[in-house]
CSV table of C-alpha atoms and ligand atoms in Angstrom, one decimal:
chain,number,residue,atom,x,y,z
A,1,MET,CA,72.5,-132.3,168.7
A,2,GLN,CA,73.6,-135.9,167.7
A,3,THR,CA,70.4,-137.9,168.3
A,4,PRO,CA,70.0,-141.4,167.9
A,5,ALA,CA,67.0,-143.1,166.1
A,6,PRO,CA,64.0,-144.0,168.4
A,7,PHE,CA,64.7,-147.4,170.3
A,8,GLY,CA,63.1,-149.6,172.9
A,9,TYR,CA,65.0,-150.1,176.1
A,10,GLU,CA,64.8,-152.7,178.9
A,11,ARG,CA,67.0,-153.8,182.0
A,12,ALA,CA,68.2,-157.5,181.9
A,13,THR,CA,68.0,-159.1,185.3
A,14,SER,CA,69.8,-162.4,184.5
A,15,VAL,CA,72.0,-163.3,181.5
A,16,ASP,CA,69.2,-165.8,180.5
A,17,GLY,CA,66.8,-163.2,180.6
A,18,ALA,CA,69.0,-161.0,178.2
A,19,ILE,CA,69.4,-164.0,175.7
A,20,ALA,CA,65.6,-164.4,175.7
A,21,SER,CA,65.1,-160.9,175.1
A,22,LEU,CA,67.6,-161.1,172.2
A,23,GLN,CA,65.6,-164.0,170.7
A,24,ARG,CA,62.3,-162.3,171.2
A,25,LEU,CA,63.3,-159.1,169.8
A,26,GLY,CA,65.4,-160.4,166.8
A,27,PRO,CA,68.2,-159.2,165.2
A,28,GLU,CA,67.6,-155.2,165.7
A,29,ALA,CA,68.2,-155.8,169.3
A,30,ARG,CA,71.4,-155.2,170.7
A,31,ILE,CA,73.2,-155.8,174.2
A,32,ILE,CA,74.5,-152.3,175.8
A,33,ALA,CA,77.1,-152.5,178.1
A,34,GLY,CA,79.2,-149.6,179.0
A,35,GLY,CA,77.6,-148.0,176.0
A,36,HIS,CA,80.8,-146.0,175.1
A,37,SER,CA,81.1,-147.5,171.6
A,38,LEU,CA,77.6,-148.1,170.7
A,39,LEU,CA,75.7,-144.6,172.1
A,40,PRO,CA,78.2,-142.8,170.0
A,41,MET,CA,77.5,-144.9,166.9
A,42,MET,CA,73.8,-144.5,167.4
A,43,LYS,CA,74.1,-140.8,167.8
A,44,LEU,CA,76.4,-140.8,164.6
A,45,ARG,CA,73.6,-143.2,163.0
A,46,LEU,CA,76.3,-145.4,162.3
A,47,ALA,CA,74.2,-148.4,164.3
A,48,ASN,CA,70.6,-148.0,164.5
A,49,PRO,CA,69.3,-151.1,166.8
A,50,GLU,CA,65.8,-150.9,167.8
A,51,HIS,CA,65.9,-152.1,171.2
A,52,LEU,CA,68.8,-152.2,173.5
A,53,ILE,CA,69.1,-154.8,176.3
A,54,ASP,CA,71.0,-152.9,179.4
A,55,ILE,CA,73.3,-155.5,181.3
A,56,ASN,CA,74.7,-153.0,183.5
A,57,ASP,CA,72.8,-154.5,186.5
A,58,LEU,CA,74.2,-158.2,185.9
A,59,VAL,CA,76.8,-157.6,188.5
A,60,GLU,CA,77.6,-161.5,188.3
A,61,LEU,CA,79.2,-160.6,185.1
A,62,SER,CA,81.7,-158.2,186.9
A,63,TYR,CA,84.8,-160.3,188.5
A,64,ILE,CA,88.4,-161.2,188.0
A,65,ARG,CA,89.3,-164.4,189.6
A,66,GLU,CA,91.5,-167.4,189.7
A,67,GLN,CA,89.9,-170.7,188.9
A,68,ASP,CA,90.8,-174.2,187.4
A,69,GLY,CA,94.1,-172.8,186.3
A,70,GLU,CA,92.8,-169.8,184.5
A,71,ILE,CA,92.1,-166.1,185.4
A,72,ARG,CA,88.6,-165.5,184.6
A,73,ILE,CA,87.0,-162.3,183.7
A,74,GLY,CA,83.5,-161.5,183.6
A,75,ALA,CA,82.5,-159.7,180.5
A,76,LEU,CA,81.1,-156.4,182.4
A,77,THR,CA,84.5,-156.0,184.1
A,78,ARG,CA,85.5,-152.3,183.5
A,79,HIS,CA,88.4,-151.1,181.9
A,80,VAL,CA,89.3,-149.3,185.4
A,81,ALA,CA,89.1,-152.6,187.6
A,82,LEU,CA,91.4,-154.4,184.9
A,83,LEU,CA,94.1,-151.6,185.2
A,84,LYS,CA,93.8,-151.8,189.0
A,85,SER,CA,93.8,-155.6,189.5
A,86,GLU,CA,96.5,-157.1,191.3
A,87,LEU,CA,95.9,-160.6,190.2
A,88,LEU,CA,96.2,-159.5,186.3
A,89,ALA,CA,99.2,-157.7,187.1
A,90,ARG,CA,101.0,-160.6,188.7
A,91,HIS,CA,100.1,-162.9,185.8
A,92,PHE,CA,99.6,-160.6,182.6
A,93,PRO,CA,100.8,-157.3,183.2
A,94,VAL,CA,100.0,-156.7,179.6
A,95,PHE,CA,96.4,-155.5,180.7
A,96,ALA,CA,97.8,-152.7,183.0
A,97,ASP,CA,100.2,-151.5,180.0
A,98,ALA,CA,97.1,-151.4,177.9
A,99,GLU,CA,94.6,-149.8,180.2
A,100,THR,CA,96.8,-146.9,181.0
A,101,VAL,CA,96.6,-146.1,177.3
A,102,ILE,CA,93.0,-147.1,176.6
A,103,ALA,CA,90.9,-143.7,176.1
A,104,ASP,CA,91.0,-141.7,179.4
A,105,PRO,CA,90.2,-142.3,182.9
A,106,VAL,CA,86.5,-141.4,182.8
A,107,VAL,CA,86.0,-143.5,179.7
A,108,ARG,CA,87.5,-146.4,181.8
A,109,ASN,CA,85.0,-146.0,184.4
A,110,ARG,CA,82.3,-147.5,181.9
A,111,GLY,CA,83.7,-149.3,179.2
A,112,THR,CA,83.8,-153.1,179.4
A,113,ILE,CA,86.1,-155.8,178.4
A,114,GLY,CA,83.0,-157.6,176.7
A,115,GLY,CA,82.2,-154.5,174.9
A,116,SER,CA,85.6,-154.0,173.7
A,117,LEU,CA,85.8,-157.5,172.4
A,118,CYS,CA,82.5,-157.3,170.7
A,119,GLN,CA,82.9,-154.1,169.2
A,120,ALA,CA,85.9,-155.7,167.4
A,121,ASP,CA,87.3,-152.4,166.1
A,122,ALA,CA,90.5,-153.1,164.7
A,123,ALA,CA,92.2,-150.3,166.4
A,124,GLU,CA,91.0,-151.7,169.9
A,125,ASP,CA,93.9,-152.5,172.3
A,126,LEU,CA,92.3,-155.5,174.3
A,127,SER,CA,91.7,-157.4,171.3
A,128,ALA,CA,95.4,-157.4,170.5
A,129,VAL,CA,96.1,-158.5,174.2
A,130,CYS,CA,93.6,-161.2,174.2
A,131,THR,CA,95.0,-162.6,171.2
A,132,ALA,CA,98.5,-162.5,172.6
A,133,VAL,CA,97.6,-164.2,175.8
A,134,LYS,CA,95.9,-166.7,174.2
A,135,ALA,CA,92.5,-165.9,175.7
A,136,LYS,CA,89.3,-168.1,175.2
A,137,VAL,CA,85.8,-166.4,175.5
A,138,VAL,CA,82.6,-168.0,176.5
A,139,ILE,CA,79.8,-167.2,174.7
A,140,ARG,CA,76.1,-168.1,175.9
A,141,GLY,CA,73.1,-168.4,173.6
A,142,ALA,CA,69.8,-170.1,173.5
A,143,ALA,CA,71.4,-173.5,172.3
A,144,GLY,CA,73.9,-173.1,175.6
A,145,GLU,CA,77.4,-172.4,176.2
A,146,ARG,CA,80.3,-172.4,174.0
A,147,VAL,CA,84.1,-171.6,174.5
A,148,VAL,CA,85.9,-169.9,171.4
A,149,GLY,CA,89.6,-169.4,171.3
A,150,MET,CA,90.7,-165.7,170.2
A,151,GLU,CA,92.3,-167.6,167.1
A,152,ASP,CA,88.7,-168.1,165.9
A,153,PHE,CA,87.0,-165.0,167.3
A,154,HIS,CA,87.1,-162.3,164.9
A,155,VAL,CA,85.4,-163.5,161.6
A,156,GLY,CA,85.5,-160.2,159.9
A,157,PRO,CA,85.7,-156.4,160.3
A,158,TYR,CA,83.5,-155.4,163.4
A,159,GLN,CA,82.2,-159.0,163.2
A,160,THR,CA,83.0,-161.7,165.8
A,161,ALA,CA,81.9,-165.4,166.9
A,162,VAL,CA,79.3,-163.7,169.1
A,163,GLY,CA,75.9,-164.1,166.9
A,164,ALA,CA,72.7,-162.0,167.2
A,165,GLY,CA,71.2,-163.9,170.0
A,166,ASP,CA,74.4,-164.7,172.0
A,167,VAL,CA,76.0,-162.7,175.2
A,168,LEU,CA,79.8,-162.8,175.9
A,169,THR,CA,80.0,-164.0,179.3
A,170,GLU,CA,83.5,-164.5,180.4
A,171,VAL,CA,87.1,-164.0,179.2
A,172,ARG,CA,89.3,-167.1,180.2
A,173,LEU,CA,93.4,-166.8,180.4
A,174,PRO,CA,95.0,-170.0,180.9
A,175,LEU,CA,97.8,-170.0,183.3
A,176,ARG,CA,101.1,-171.5,182.4
A,177,PRO,CA,104.6,-171.1,184.0
A,178,GLY,CA,107.2,-168.9,182.8
A,179,SER,CA,105.3,-166.2,181.2
A,180,GLY,CA,105.5,-162.7,180.5
A,181,SER,CA,103.8,-160.2,178.6
A,182,ALA,CA,103.8,-156.5,177.2
A,183,HIS,CA,101.6,-153.9,175.2
A,184,GLU,CA,103.2,-151.3,173.4
A,185,LYS,CA,101.3,-148.5,171.7
A,186,VAL,CA,101.9,-145.1,169.9
A,187,GLU,CA,99.0,-142.6,170.0
A,188,ARG,CA,98.7,-139.2,168.6
A,189,ARG,CA,97.9,-137.8,171.9
A,190,ALA,CA,96.7,-138.9,175.2
A,191,GLY,CA,93.8,-140.9,175.2
A,192,ASP,CA,93.5,-141.3,171.4
A,193,TRP,CA,93.2,-144.6,169.7
A,194,ALA,CA,96.4,-146.3,168.3
A,195,ILE,CA,98.3,-145.4,165.4
A,196,ALA,CA,99.5,-148.9,165.7
A,197,ALA,CA,99.9,-151.2,168.7
A,198,ALA,CA,101.7,-154.6,169.4
A,199,SER,CA,100.9,-157.1,172.3
A,200,ALA,CA,103.3,-159.8,172.9
A,201,ALA,CA,103.3,-162.8,175.4
A,202,VAL,CA,106.0,-165.3,175.9
A,203,TRP,CA,106.3,-168.3,177.6
A,204,ILE,CA,109.9,-169.4,178.5
A,205,ALA,CA,111.2,-172.7,180.0
A,206,ALA,CA,114.9,-173.7,180.3
A,207,GLY,CA,116.0,-170.6,178.0
A,208,ARG,CA,113.7,-171.4,175.5
A,209,ILE,CA,110.6,-170.0,174.2
A,210,THR,CA,108.0,-172.6,174.7
A,211,ASP,CA,105.0,-170.6,173.1
A,212,VAL,CA,104.4,-167.0,172.2
A,213,GLY,CA,101.5,-165.0,171.2
A,214,ILE,CA,101.3,-161.6,169.3
A,215,GLY,CA,98.5,-159.3,168.3
A,216,LEU,CA,98.4,-156.0,166.6
A,217,SER,CA,96.0,-153.1,166.6
A,218,ALA,CA,94.9,-150.6,164.0
A,219,VAL,CA,96.8,-152.0,161.2
A,220,GLY,CA,94.6,-153.9,159.3
A,221,LEU,CA,90.8,-154.8,158.8
A,222,THR,CA,90.5,-156.4,162.2
A,223,THR,CA,93.1,-157.6,164.8
A,224,ILE,CA,95.9,-159.2,163.5
A,225,HIS,CA,97.5,-162.5,164.8
A,226,LEU,CA,100.9,-162.8,163.8
A,227,THR,CA,101.4,-166.5,163.3
A,228,ARG,CA,104.3,-166.3,160.9
A,229,ALA,CA,106.3,-164.5,163.5
A,230,GLU,CA,105.1,-167.0,166.1
A,231,ASP,CA,106.3,-169.7,164.5
A,232,LEU,CA,109.6,-168.4,163.9
A,233,LEU,CA,110.1,-167.6,167.7
A,234,ARG,CA,108.9,-170.9,169.1
A,235,GLY,CA,111.6,-173.3,170.3
A,236,GLN,CA,114.1,-170.7,170.1
A,237,ALA,CA,116.4,-168.7,172.8
A,238,PRO,CA,115.3,-165.1,173.2
A,239,SER,CA,117.6,-162.6,171.9
A,240,GLU,CA,117.5,-159.1,170.4
A,241,ASP,CA,118.4,-160.3,166.9
A,242,LEU,CA,115.4,-163.0,167.1
A,243,PHE,CA,112.9,-160.2,168.3
A,244,ALA,CA,114.3,-157.8,165.6
A,245,GLU,CA,113.7,-160.7,162.7
A,246,ALA,CA,109.9,-160.7,164.2
A,247,GLY,CA,109.7,-157.3,164.2
A,248,ALA,CA,110.6,-157.4,160.6
A,249,ILE,CA,107.7,-160.1,159.9
A,250,ALA,CA,105.5,-158.2,161.6
A,251,ALA,CA,106.3,-155.1,159.5
A,252,ALA,CA,105.4,-157.2,156.2
A,253,ASP,CA,102.6,-159.1,157.5
A,254,CYS,CA,100.4,-156.1,158.9
A,255,SER,CA,98.2,-154.4,156.3
A,256,PRO,CA,97.6,-150.7,157.6
A,257,GLY,CA,95.6,-148.0,155.6
A,258,ALA,CA,96.8,-144.7,155.1
A,259,ASP,CA,94.9,-142.0,157.2
A,260,GLY,CA,94.8,-139.1,159.4
A,261,ARG,CA,97.1,-141.1,161.6
A,262,GLY,CA,100.0,-141.5,159.1
A,263,PRO,CA,100.9,-143.2,155.9
A,264,ILE,CA,101.4,-146.7,155.3
A,265,ASP,CA,105.3,-147.0,155.3
A,266,TYR,CA,105.2,-145.1,158.5
A,267,LYS,CA,103.0,-147.4,160.2
A,268,ARG,CA,104.9,-150.6,159.2
A,269,HIS,CA,107.9,-149.2,160.6
A,270,LEU,CA,106.1,-148.4,163.7
A,271,VAL,CA,104.7,-152.1,163.8
A,272,GLY,CA,108.0,-153.5,163.5
A,273,VAL,CA,109.8,-151.5,166.2
A,274,LEU,CA,106.4,-151.9,168.7
A,275,THR,CA,106.7,-155.6,168.0
A,276,HIS,CA,110.4,-155.9,168.7
A,277,ARG,CA,109.9,-153.6,171.9
A,278,ALA,CA,106.7,-155.6,173.3
A,279,LEU,CA,108.6,-159.0,172.9
A,280,ARG,CA,112.0,-157.8,174.5
A,281,ARG,CA,109.8,-156.5,177.5
A,282,ALA,CA,107.6,-159.4,177.5
A,283,ALA,CA,110.8,-161.8,177.6
A,284,ALA,CA,112.4,-159.8,180.2
A,285,ARG,CA,109.3,-160.1,182.5
A,286,ALA,CA,109.1,-163.7,182.0
A,287,ALA,CA,112.8,-163.9,182.7
A,288,SER,CA,112.0,-162.3,186.1
A,289,GLN,CA,109.3,-164.5,186.9
A,290,GLU,CA,111.5,-167.3,186.3
A,291,ALA,CA,114.1,-166.1,189.1
B,1,MET,CA,72.9,-135.1,179.5
B,2,HIS,CA,70.2,-133.9,177.8
B,3,TYR,CA,67.6,-135.1,180.4
B,4,ILE,CA,69.8,-133.3,183.2
B,5,ARG,CA,69.6,-130.3,181.0
B,6,GLU,CA,66.3,-130.2,179.7
B,7,GLN,CA,64.0,-132.4,182.0
B,8,VAL,CA,65.6,-131.6,185.2
B,9,GLY,CA,66.8,-128.0,184.0
B,10,LEU,CA,70.1,-128.0,185.3
B,11,THR,CA,72.1,-126.6,182.6
B,12,GLY,CA,75.4,-126.4,184.3
B,13,THR,CA,76.1,-129.7,182.8
B,14,HIS,CA,77.8,-128.5,179.5
B,15,TRP,CA,77.1,-130.0,176.2
B,16,GLY,CA,80.0,-130.2,173.7
B,17,CYS,CA,80.7,-133.1,171.5
B,18,ASP,CA,77.7,-135.5,172.4
B,19,THR,CA,80.0,-138.5,171.6
B,20,SER,CA,82.3,-138.9,174.8
B,21,ASN,CA,85.2,-137.2,173.4
B,22,CYS,CA,85.5,-133.9,175.1
B,23,GLY,CA,84.5,-134.1,179.1
B,24,ALA,CA,82.5,-131.1,179.1
B,25,CYS,CA,79.5,-133.2,180.4
B,26,VAL,CA,81.0,-135.1,183.2
B,27,VAL,CA,78.8,-135.7,186.1
B,28,LEU,CA,79.5,-138.2,189.2
B,29,MET,CA,77.4,-141.3,189.1
B,30,ASP,CA,77.8,-143.1,192.5
B,31,GLY,CA,80.7,-141.0,193.0
B,32,GLU,CA,82.6,-141.9,189.9
B,33,PRO,CA,83.0,-139.6,187.0
B,34,VAL,CA,81.4,-140.5,183.9
B,35,LYS,CA,80.6,-138.6,180.6
B,36,SER,CA,76.9,-137.9,180.8
B,37,CYS,CA,76.4,-137.8,177.1
B,38,THR,CA,77.1,-141.5,176.9
B,39,VAL,CA,75.2,-142.7,179.6
B,40,LEU,CA,71.2,-143.0,178.8
B,41,ALA,CA,68.9,-141.5,181.4
B,42,ALA,CA,67.3,-145.0,181.9
B,43,MET,CA,70.6,-146.5,182.8
B,44,ALA,CA,71.2,-144.0,185.4
B,45,ASP,CA,67.9,-144.8,186.8
B,46,GLY,CA,68.4,-145.9,190.6
B,47,HIS,CA,71.9,-144.3,190.9
B,48,ASP,CA,73.2,-141.3,192.7
B,49,VAL,CA,74.1,-138.7,190.0
B,50,ARG,CA,75.7,-135.4,191.0
B,51,THR,CA,76.1,-132.4,189.0
B,52,VAL,CA,78.2,-129.3,189.1
B,53,GLU,CA,75.4,-127.5,190.9
B,54,SER,CA,75.7,-129.8,194.0
B,55,LEU,CA,79.3,-128.2,194.7
B,56,GLU,CA,78.0,-125.0,196.2
B,57,VAL,CA,76.6,-125.5,199.4
B,58,ASP,CA,74.4,-122.7,201.3
B,59,GLY,CA,76.4,-119.9,199.1
B,60,GLN,CA,79.7,-121.5,200.2
B,61,LEU,CA,82.0,-122.5,197.1
B,62,ASP,CA,83.4,-125.8,197.2
B,63,PRO,CA,87.4,-125.6,197.7
B,64,ILE,CA,87.7,-126.8,194.1
B,65,GLN,CA,85.5,-123.9,192.9
B,66,GLN,CA,87.7,-121.6,194.8
B,67,GLY,CA,90.8,-122.9,193.5
B,68,PHE,CA,89.5,-122.2,189.9
B,69,HIS,CA,88.8,-118.9,190.7
B,70,GLU,CA,92.1,-118.2,192.7
B,71,ARG,CA,94.3,-119.8,189.9
B,72,HIS,CA,92.4,-118.3,186.9
B,73,ALA,CA,91.8,-121.6,185.6
B,74,LEU,CA,89.2,-120.7,183.3
B,75,GLN,CA,88.6,-118.4,180.4
B,76,CYS,CA,85.4,-119.0,178.4
B,77,GLY,CA,84.0,-121.5,181.1
B,78,PHE,CA,82.9,-124.0,178.8
B,79,CYS,CA,84.9,-126.8,180.0
B,80,THR,CA,84.7,-125.8,183.6
B,81,PRO,CA,81.8,-127.7,184.9
B,82,GLY,CA,83.3,-131.3,183.5
B,83,MET,CA,86.8,-130.3,184.8
B,84,LEU,CA,85.3,-129.3,188.3
B,85,MET,CA,83.5,-132.7,188.4
B,86,THR,CA,86.6,-134.7,187.1
B,87,THR,CA,89.0,-133.2,189.5
B,88,ARG,CA,86.2,-133.3,192.5
B,89,ALA,CA,86.2,-136.8,192.0
B,90,LEU,CA,90.1,-137.0,191.8
B,91,LEU,CA,90.5,-135.3,195.2
B,92,ASP,CA,88.0,-137.3,196.6
B,93,ALA,CA,89.8,-140.4,195.6
B,94,ASN,CA,93.4,-139.0,195.9
B,95,PRO,CA,93.6,-136.0,198.3
B,96,ASP,CA,97.4,-135.1,197.4
B,97,PRO,CA,97.6,-135.9,193.6
B,98,THR,CA,101.0,-135.1,191.7
B,99,ASP,CA,100.9,-132.9,188.7
B,100,LEU,CA,100.9,-135.9,186.6
B,101,GLU,CA,98.0,-137.3,188.5
B,102,ILE,CA,96.0,-134.3,188.0
B,103,ARG,CA,97.0,-134.5,184.0
B,104,THR,CA,96.2,-138.0,183.9
B,105,ALA,CA,92.7,-137.5,185.3
B,106,ILE,CA,91.7,-134.8,183.2
B,107,SER,CA,93.2,-136.3,180.0
B,108,GLY,CA,89.9,-137.0,178.4
B,109,ALA,CA,88.5,-133.3,178.9
B,110,ILE,CA,89.3,-130.6,176.2
B,111,CYS,CA,89.9,-127.1,177.3
B,112,ARG,CA,90.5,-124.9,174.1
B,113,CYS,CA,91.4,-121.8,176.3
B,114,THR,CA,93.6,-122.3,179.5
B,115,GLY,CA,96.7,-124.5,178.2
B,116,TYR,CA,95.7,-126.6,181.3
B,117,GLN,CA,98.5,-125.2,183.4
B,118,ASN,CA,96.2,-123.2,185.3
B,119,ILE,CA,93.6,-125.9,185.8
B,120,VAL,CA,96.5,-128.1,187.5
B,121,GLY,CA,97.4,-125.2,189.6
B,122,ALA,CA,93.8,-124.7,190.7
B,123,VAL,CA,93.4,-128.5,191.8
B,124,ARG,CA,96.7,-128.2,193.8
B,125,TRP,CA,95.3,-125.0,195.4
B,126,ALA,CA,92.2,-127.1,196.3
B,127,ALA,CA,94.2,-130.1,197.6
B,128,GLU,CA,96.5,-127.7,199.8
B,129,HIS,CA,93.7,-125.8,201.0
B,130,GLU,CA,91.6,-129.2,202.0
B,131,ALA,CA,94.6,-130.6,203.6
B,132,ALA,CA,95.1,-127.2,205.8
B,133,ALA,CA,91.3,-127.4,206.5
B,134,ARG,CA,91.7,-131.0,207.7
B,135,ARG,CA,94.7,-130.1,209.8
B,136,GLU,CA,92.7,-127.7,211.6
B,137,ALA,CA,89.7,-129.5,212.1
C,301,LIG,C1,86.8,-141.1,173.6
C,301,LIG,C2,87.2,-142.6,173.6
C,301,LIG,C3,88.4,-143.2,173.2
C,301,LIG,C4,88.5,-144.7,173.4
C,301,LIG,N1,89.8,-144.9,173.1
C,301,LIG,C5,90.1,-146.2,173.2
C,301,LIG,C6,91.7,-146.8,172.9
C,301,LIG,O1,92.3,-145.9,172.5
C,301,LIG,N2,91.6,-148.0,172.9
C,301,LIG,C7,90.7,-148.9,173.1
C,301,LIG,O2,90.7,-150.3,172.8
C,301,LIG,N3,89.3,-148.7,173.1
C,301,LIG,C8,89.0,-147.1,173.2
C,301,LIG,N4,87.7,-146.8,173.4
C,301,LIG,C9,86.8,-147.9,173.3
C,301,LIG,C10,86.3,-147.9,174.8
C,301,LIG,O3,87.3,-149.0,175.1
C,301,LIG,C11,85.0,-148.7,175.0
C,301,LIG,O4,84.7,-148.9,176.0
C,301,LIG,C12,84.9,-150.0,174.4
C,301,LIG,O5,84.9,-150.0,172.9
C,301,LIG,C13,83.2,-150.5,174.4
C,301,LIG,O6,82.9,-150.9,175.7
C,301,LIG,P1,81.7,-150.7,176.1
C,301,LIG,O7,81.4,-151.5,177.4
C,301,LIG,O8,81.4,-149.4,176.2
C,301,LIG,O9,80.8,-151.5,174.8
C,301,LIG,P2,79.2,-151.0,174.4
C,301,LIG,O10,79.1,-149.5,173.6
C,301,LIG,O11,78.3,-151.1,175.3
C,301,LIG,O12,79.0,-152.1,173.3
C,301,LIG,C14,80.0,-152.4,172.3
C,301,LIG,C15,79.4,-153.6,171.1
C,301,LIG,O13,79.5,-154.7,172.0
C,301,LIG,C16,78.2,-155.4,172.1
C,301,LIG,N5,78.3,-156.0,173.6
C,301,LIG,C17,78.8,-155.1,174.4
C,301,LIG,N6,78.9,-156.2,175.7
C,301,LIG,C18,78.5,-157.5,175.1
C,301,LIG,C19,78.4,-158.8,175.6
C,301,LIG,N7,78.7,-158.9,177.0
C,301,LIG,N8,77.7,-159.8,175.1
C,301,LIG,C20,77.6,-159.5,173.6
C,301,LIG,N9,77.5,-158.3,173.0
C,301,LIG,C21,78.0,-157.4,173.8
C,301,LIG,C22,77.2,-154.3,171.8
C,301,LIG,O14,76.0,-154.8,171.7
C,301,LIG,C23,77.7,-153.3,170.9
C,301,LIG,O15,77.5,-153.6,169.5
C,301,LIG,C24,87.3,-145.3,173.3
C,301,LIG,C25,86.2,-144.9,173.4
C,301,LIG,C26,85.8,-143.7,173.7
C,301,LIG,C27,84.5,-142.8,174.0
C,302,LIG,S1,79.6,-134.1,175.7
C,302,LIG,FE1,79.7,-135.3,176.8
C,302,LIG,S2,81.9,-136.0,176.3
C,302,LIG,FE2,81.5,-134.3,175.2
C,303,LIG,S1,88.1,-122.4,179.8
C,303,LIG,FE1,87.2,-122.4,177.5
C,303,LIG,S2,87.6,-124.5,177.0
C,303,LIG,FE2,88.4,-124.3,178.9
């Protein structure tokens, strides 16, 4: 049997209550959302929190809505809701692309966007998606609320800007015209983590790429934000040659490790191809939106 | 899952990987399939939990159970409780699923014996018999 170490448990009745509990119980206390990363890790003794603060009753953290020029997603929104959201499908189809290949439908009934981002596993898909669409996250702590861009979110392997006493409450996706986005992933079998995955978002106006975001999963110590390829693309007219060049930069700028999912040269090649495909599909979607 | 098996004594829910990979332990929580090894009993408090034991009513098997029987959709039976609950939930939400939809629904459940083909057949059998029963009703 896989048994976690003993731990205390309480149910939060409000976000501020959860933060107060985190403060009171100290750094050995953890939020539990879907539990689909944390509980297996506790059973394998890779995590040993002394207290769990369950936020599943905080239905006020479960929503996807449009407000003030942004799509706002509550931290407790589950994968299945992201997959089925028409609002997201209209503005950021990259979410549906990713959600059809994240884990399996039963896991998707429980896992949340907040848990995925806070877990910050380098192989996790939504971090790459949020990096590509230039999301911002709202983090609330004892000192109040702050908004952090994805470029400042990952501070190291499995480490994010969310501190021990903080709760991630919301993900914000700025809405800008002419956008298109896509996620491309290769996995060993259905429901598995990526061998490599690439997320891309482009914003196109008057035939030029005005802005672009690219995030990679599973090919580094943390999610990779491809700034060098983004710089190349900005201001250019979209073309196959340009996207191939961006793919070549992606293959060079990622830092995969060799493991059961494949050797390094294979993963680099894969990243190049997936980045190229994600950009091609994102640009095509942007073009169809423009029309 | 350990609570269901050891405290409540309902051992129909099987205990496989214990880390949310195999799908043997699936139960319905408020009608949705979840991997019960990865939901703490305390987290399920106040929610409606249905295990495989709930399928048979007064000696009458659920159509999904009959389908597994008719289409020989199990050999050792280890994966079966999770498969039954996962596919019961599928048919509740989507009474006429395609083979691909069935395969997607069970993609988080591992069967070492059947090769899945007969499980897909069993779900189709149940879907067709439930549709026929609805037409008659
Ligand atoms: C079999 C399996 C396959 C999977 N495959 C994939 C895959 O292919 N791709 C993929 O991207 N993911 C995959 N996952 C992970 C899945 O997406 C998880 O749902 C996700 O990683 C964690 O979400 P959760 O809500 O369950 O988080 P939890 O396990 O509850 O929490 C994870 C961490 O985040 C913290 N946390 C959670 N919510 C908050 C919050 N609001 N504020 C502050 N801290 C918080 C917790 O304290 C914990 O440290 C898989 C999981 C399983 C079990
Ligand atoms: S025992 Fe729960 S998924 Fe394997
Ligand atoms: S029947 Fe043996 S594992 Fe499925």
